[in-house]
Tab-separated table of C-alpha atoms in Angstrom:
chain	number	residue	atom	x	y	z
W	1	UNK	CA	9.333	-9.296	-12.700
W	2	UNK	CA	10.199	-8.514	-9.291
W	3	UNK	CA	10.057	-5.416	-7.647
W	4	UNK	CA	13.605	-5.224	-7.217
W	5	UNK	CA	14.231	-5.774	-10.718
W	6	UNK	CA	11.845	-3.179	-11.843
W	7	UNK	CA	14.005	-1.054	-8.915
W	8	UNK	CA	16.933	-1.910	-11.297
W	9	UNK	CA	14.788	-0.824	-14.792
W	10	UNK	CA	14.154	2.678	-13.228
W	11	UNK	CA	17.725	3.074	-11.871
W	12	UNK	CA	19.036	1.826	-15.497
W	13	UNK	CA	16.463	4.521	-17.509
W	14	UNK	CA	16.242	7.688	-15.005
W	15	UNK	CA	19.111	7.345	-12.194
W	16	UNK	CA	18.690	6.978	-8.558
W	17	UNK	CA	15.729	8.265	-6.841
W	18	UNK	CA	16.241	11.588	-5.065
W	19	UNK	CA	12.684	12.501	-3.611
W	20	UNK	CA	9.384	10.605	-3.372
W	21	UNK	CA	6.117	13.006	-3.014
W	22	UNK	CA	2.250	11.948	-2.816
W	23	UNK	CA	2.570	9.344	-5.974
W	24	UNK	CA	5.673	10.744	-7.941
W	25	UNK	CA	9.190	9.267	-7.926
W	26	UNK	CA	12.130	12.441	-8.715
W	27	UNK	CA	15.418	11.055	-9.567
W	28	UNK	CA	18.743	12.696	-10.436
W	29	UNK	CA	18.307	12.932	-14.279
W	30	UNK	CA	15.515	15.536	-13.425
W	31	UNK	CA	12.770	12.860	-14.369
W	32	UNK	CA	9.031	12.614	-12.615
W	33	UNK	CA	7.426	9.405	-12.366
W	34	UNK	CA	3.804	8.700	-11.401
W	35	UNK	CA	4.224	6.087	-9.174
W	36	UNK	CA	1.106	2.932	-9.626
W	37	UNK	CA	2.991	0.257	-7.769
W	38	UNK	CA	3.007	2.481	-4.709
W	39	UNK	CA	5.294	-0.211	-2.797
W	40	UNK	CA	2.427	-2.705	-3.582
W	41	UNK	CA	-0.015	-0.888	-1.566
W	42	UNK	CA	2.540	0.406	1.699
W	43	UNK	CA	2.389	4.036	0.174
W	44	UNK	CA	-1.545	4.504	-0.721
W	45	UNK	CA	-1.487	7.538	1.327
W	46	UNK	CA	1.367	8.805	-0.418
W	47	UNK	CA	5.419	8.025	-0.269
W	48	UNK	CA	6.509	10.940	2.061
W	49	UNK	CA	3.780	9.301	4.614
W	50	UNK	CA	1.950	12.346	5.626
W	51	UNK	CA	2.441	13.078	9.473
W	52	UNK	CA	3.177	9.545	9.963
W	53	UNK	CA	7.087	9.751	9.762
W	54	UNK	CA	6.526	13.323	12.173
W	55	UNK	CA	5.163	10.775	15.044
W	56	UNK	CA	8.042	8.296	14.421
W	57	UNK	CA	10.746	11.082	14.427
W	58	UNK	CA	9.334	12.650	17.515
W	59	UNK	CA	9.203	9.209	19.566
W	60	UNK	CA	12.706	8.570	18.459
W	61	UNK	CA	13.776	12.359	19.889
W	62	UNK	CA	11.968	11.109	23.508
W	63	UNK	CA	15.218	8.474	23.074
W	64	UNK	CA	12.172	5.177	23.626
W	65	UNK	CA	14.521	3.449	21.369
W	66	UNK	CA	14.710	0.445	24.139
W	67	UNK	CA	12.443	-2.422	25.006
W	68	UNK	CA	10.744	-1.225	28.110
W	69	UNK	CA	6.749	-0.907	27.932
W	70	UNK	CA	5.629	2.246	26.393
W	71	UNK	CA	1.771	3.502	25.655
W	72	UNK	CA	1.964	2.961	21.777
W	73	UNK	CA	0.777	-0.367	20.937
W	74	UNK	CA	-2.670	0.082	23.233
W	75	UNK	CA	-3.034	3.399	20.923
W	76	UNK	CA	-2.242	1.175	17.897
W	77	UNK	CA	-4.857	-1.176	19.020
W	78	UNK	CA	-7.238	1.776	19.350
W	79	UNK	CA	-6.793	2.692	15.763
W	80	UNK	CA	-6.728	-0.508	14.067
W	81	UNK	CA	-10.139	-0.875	16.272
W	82	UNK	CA	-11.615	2.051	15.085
W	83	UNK	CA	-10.870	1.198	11.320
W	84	UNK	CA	-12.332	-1.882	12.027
W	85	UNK	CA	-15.176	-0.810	13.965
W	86	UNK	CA	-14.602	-3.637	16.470
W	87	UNK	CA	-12.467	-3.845	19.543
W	88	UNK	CA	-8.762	-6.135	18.602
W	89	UNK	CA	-5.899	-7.041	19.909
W	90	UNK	CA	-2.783	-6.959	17.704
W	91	UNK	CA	0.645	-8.594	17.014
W	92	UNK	CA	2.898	-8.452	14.339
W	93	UNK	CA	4.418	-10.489	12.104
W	94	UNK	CA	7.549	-10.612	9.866
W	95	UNK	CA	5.420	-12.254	6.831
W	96	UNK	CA	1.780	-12.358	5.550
W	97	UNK	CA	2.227	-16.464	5.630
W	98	UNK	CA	3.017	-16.195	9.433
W	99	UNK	CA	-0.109	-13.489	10.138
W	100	UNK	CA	-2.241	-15.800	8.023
W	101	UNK	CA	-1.059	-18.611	9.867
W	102	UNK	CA	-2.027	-17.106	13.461
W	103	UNK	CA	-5.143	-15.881	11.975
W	104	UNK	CA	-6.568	-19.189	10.505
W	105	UNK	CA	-5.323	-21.022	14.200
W	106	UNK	CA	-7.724	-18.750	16.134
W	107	UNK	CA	-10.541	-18.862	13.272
W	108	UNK	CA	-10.303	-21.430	9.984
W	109	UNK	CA	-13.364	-20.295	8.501
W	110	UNK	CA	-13.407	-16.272	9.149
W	111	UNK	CA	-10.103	-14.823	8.705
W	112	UNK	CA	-9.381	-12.222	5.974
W	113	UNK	CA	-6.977	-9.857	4.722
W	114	UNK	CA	-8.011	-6.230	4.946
W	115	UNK	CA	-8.071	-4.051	1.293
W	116	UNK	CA	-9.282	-0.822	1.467
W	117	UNK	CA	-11.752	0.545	-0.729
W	118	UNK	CA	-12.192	-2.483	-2.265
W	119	UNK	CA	-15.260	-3.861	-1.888
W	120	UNK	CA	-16.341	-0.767	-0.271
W	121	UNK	CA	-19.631	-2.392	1.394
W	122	UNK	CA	-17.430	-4.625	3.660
W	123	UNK	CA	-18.104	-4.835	6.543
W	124	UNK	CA	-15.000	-5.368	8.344
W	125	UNK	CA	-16.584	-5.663	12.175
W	126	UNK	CA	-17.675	-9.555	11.420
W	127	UNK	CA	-14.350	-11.070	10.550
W	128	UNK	CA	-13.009	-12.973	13.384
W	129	UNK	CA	-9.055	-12.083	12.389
W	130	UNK	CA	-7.802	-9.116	9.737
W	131	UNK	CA	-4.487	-9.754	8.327
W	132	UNK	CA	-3.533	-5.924	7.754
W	133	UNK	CA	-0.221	-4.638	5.650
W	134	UNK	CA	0.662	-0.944	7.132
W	135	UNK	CA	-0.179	2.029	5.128
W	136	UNK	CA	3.527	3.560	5.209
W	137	UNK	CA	6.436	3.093	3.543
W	138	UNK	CA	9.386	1.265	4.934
W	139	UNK	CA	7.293	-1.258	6.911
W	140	UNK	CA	7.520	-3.786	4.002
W	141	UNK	CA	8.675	-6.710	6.665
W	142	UNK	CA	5.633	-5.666	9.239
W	143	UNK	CA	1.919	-7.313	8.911
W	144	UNK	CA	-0.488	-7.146	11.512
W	145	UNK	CA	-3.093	-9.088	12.571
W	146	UNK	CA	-6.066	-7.846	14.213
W	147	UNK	CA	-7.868	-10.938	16.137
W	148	UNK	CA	-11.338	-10.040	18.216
W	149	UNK	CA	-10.659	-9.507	21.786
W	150	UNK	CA	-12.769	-12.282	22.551
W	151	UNK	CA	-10.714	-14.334	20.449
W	152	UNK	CA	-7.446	-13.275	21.246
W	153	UNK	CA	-5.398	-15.642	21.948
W	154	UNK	CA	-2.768	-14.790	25.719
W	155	UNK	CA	0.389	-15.158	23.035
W	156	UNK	CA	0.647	-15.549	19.212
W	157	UNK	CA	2.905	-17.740	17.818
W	158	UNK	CA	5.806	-16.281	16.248
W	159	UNK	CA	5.002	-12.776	16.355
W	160	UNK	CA	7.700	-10.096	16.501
W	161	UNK	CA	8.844	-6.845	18.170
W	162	UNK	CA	8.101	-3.873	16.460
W	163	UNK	CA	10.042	-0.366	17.930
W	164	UNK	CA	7.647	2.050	19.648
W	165	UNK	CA	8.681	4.434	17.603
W	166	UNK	CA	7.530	2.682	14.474
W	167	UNK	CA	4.900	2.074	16.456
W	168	UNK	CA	4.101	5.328	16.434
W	169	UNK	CA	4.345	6.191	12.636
W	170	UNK	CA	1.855	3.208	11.616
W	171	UNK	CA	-0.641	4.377	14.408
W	172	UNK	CA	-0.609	7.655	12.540
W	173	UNK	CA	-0.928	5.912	9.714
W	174	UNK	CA	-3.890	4.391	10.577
W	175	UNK	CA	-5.388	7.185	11.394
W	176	UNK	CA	-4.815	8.871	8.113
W	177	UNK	CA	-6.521	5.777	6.187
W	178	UNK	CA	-9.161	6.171	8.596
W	179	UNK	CA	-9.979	10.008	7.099
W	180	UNK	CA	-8.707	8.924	3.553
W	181	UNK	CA	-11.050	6.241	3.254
W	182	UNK	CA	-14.120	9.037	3.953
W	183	UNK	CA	-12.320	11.526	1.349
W	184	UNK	CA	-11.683	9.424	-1.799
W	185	UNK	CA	-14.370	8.039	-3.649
W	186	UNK	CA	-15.274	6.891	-7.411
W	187	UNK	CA	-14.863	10.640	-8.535
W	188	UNK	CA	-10.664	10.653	-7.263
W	189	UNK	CA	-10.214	7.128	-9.407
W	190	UNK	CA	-12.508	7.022	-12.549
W	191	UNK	CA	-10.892	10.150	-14.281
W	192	UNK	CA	-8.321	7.639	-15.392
W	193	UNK	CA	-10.703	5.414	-16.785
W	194	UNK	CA	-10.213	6.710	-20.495
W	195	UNK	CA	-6.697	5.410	-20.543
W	196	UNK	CA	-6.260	2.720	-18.381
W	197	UNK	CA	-8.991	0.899	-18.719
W	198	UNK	CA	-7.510	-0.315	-22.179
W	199	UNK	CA	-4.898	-2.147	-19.974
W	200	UNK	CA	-6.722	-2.890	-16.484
W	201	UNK	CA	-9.792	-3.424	-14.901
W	202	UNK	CA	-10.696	-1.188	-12.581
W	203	UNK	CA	-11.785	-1.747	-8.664
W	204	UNK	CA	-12.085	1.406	-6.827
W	205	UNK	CA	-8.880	2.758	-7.020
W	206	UNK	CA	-7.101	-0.799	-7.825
W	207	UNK	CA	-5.896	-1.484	-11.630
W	208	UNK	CA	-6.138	-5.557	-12.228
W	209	UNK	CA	-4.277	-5.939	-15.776
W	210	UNK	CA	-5.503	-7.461	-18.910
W	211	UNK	CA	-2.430	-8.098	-20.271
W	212	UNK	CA	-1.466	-11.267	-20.732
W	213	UNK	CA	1.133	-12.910	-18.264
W	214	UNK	CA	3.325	-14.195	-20.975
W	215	UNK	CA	4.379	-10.104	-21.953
W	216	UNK	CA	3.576	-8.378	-18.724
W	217	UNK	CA	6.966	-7.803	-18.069
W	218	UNK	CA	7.338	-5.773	-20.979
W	219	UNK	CA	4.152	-3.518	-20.764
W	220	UNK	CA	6.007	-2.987	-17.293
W	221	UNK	CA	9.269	-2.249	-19.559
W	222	UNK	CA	7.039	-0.051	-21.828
W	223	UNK	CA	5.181	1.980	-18.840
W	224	UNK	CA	8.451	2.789	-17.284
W	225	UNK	CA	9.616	4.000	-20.551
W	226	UNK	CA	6.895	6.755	-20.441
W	227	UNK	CA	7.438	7.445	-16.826
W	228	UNK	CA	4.584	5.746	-15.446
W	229	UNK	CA	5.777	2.958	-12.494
W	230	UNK	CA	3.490	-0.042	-12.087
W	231	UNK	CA	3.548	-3.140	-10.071
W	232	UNK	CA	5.896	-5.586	-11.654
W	233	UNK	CA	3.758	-8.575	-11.088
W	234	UNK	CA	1.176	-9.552	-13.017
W	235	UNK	CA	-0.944	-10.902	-10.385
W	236	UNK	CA	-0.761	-8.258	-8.147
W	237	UNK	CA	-2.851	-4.490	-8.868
W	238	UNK	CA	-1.607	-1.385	-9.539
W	239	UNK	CA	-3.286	1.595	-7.785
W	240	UNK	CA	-4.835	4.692	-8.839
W	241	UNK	CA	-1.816	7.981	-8.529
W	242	UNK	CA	-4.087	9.525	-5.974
W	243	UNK	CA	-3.650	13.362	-6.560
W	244	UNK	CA	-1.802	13.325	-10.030
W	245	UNK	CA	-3.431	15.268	-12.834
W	246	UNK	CA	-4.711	12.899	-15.482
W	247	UNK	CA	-1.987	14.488	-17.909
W	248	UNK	CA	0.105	11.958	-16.448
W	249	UNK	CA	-0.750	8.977	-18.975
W	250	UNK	CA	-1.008	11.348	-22.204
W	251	UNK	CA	2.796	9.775	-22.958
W	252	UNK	CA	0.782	6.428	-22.381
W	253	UNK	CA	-2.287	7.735	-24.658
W	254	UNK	CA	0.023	8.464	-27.466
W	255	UNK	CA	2.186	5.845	-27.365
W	256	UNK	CA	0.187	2.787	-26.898
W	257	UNK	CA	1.368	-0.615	-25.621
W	258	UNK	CA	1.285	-2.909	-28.937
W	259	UNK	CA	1.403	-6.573	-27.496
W	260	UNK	CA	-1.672	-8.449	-26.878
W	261	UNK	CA	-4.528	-8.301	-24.044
């Protein structure tokens, strides 16, 4: 399934969406969903973004709407470095394939994609190039690429243009996974474990499903029957509903998924 067409199942069952809080999805028929696709990973920090969307308002009020040289991407490099622990130079990129691609032509043997919390002992200071996906919403045609200053290349091939003012949201974005990753630990994620863990295997806060392939789109049918959202591909993880009180998945408790695992 793809996530437009589980878009399509939740417009079909509960209306359109209205609001979108922390992990829940309101819609029009009065319905909230807990929200475990969490735009595959965009909206960790939550769907209304924080402060980030506060920074990208009030760059867009200062009218830097144009293509002039403003301070923001040297303070997006600072961030990225500090969540690295490592001084970088970024770009951005329009696809993972193209940030990849960069990546692996500065280092073939020591470029990686950055997940956080998961493994947790990574240590994210040794890899040559980080292939990053933004923490906020709305940024779901943005990767970055964090290469070693040392190992920066003068120009990367195909990158892209990102506003300043977006800029500005995924800096503060950054900066929020920075102090989420020191608040959430193994007590925020396992209280789910006596559900869930029927269905998924759990990483840290990451659910990797045990259903098999050839009916996942119907536990995804199922789960959005009982309100619960969760990523429509089967080879891609759901994520923990940071926040939500494990009441959530009682629906899911009581009415369990019948197909095979």
């Amino acid at each position: 399934m793809t996530n437009n067409e589980l878009y399509s199942l939740i417009y079909s069952k509960y209306g359109i969406v209205t609001r979108a809080r922390g992990c829940f999805l309101y819609t029009k028929k009065g319905a909230r969903l807990t929200d475990l696709y969490q735009e595959n990973g965009r909206a960790i920090l939550g769907w209304d973004g924080k402060n980030a969307f506060t920074f990208f308002k009030n760059v867009l009020n200062k009218g830097l709407t144009g293509g002039f040289i403003c301070e923001e991407h040297s303070r997006l490099q600072k961030a990225v470095g500090e969540l690295l622990a490592s001084d970088r130079k970024v770009a951005f990129f329009s696809t993972k394939a193209a940030a990849l691609k960069a990546g692996l032509a500065v280092s073939a043997t020591n470029t990686c994609v950055y997940k956080p919390w998961n493994p947790a002992d990574t240590d994210w200071s040794k890899a040559d190039c980080v292939v990053i996906v933004p923490p906020l919403p709305w940024t779901d045609s943005i990767f970055l690429l964090a290469v070693k200053k040392e190992l920066a290349p003068a120009a990367f091939e195909l990158s892209i243009s990102v506003p300043f003012a977006m800029q500005a949201g995924i800096t503060r974005a950054f900066y929020n996974l920075i102090q989420a990753i020191g608040e959430r630990t193994e007590k925020d994620w396992f209280i789910y474990d006596p559900v869930l863990t029927r269905y998924w295997e759990r990483k840290g806060p990451y659910l990797f499903p045990k259903i098999s392939e050839n009916i996942y789109d119907e536990f995804v049918r199922h789960c959005a029957e009982l309100g619960i959202v969760i990523n429509p591909s089967c080879n891609e993880p759901s994520i923990i509903p940071f926040g939500a009180d494990a009441g959530v998945f009682t629906k899911l408790k009581n009415s369990p998924f019948k197909g095979d695992l």
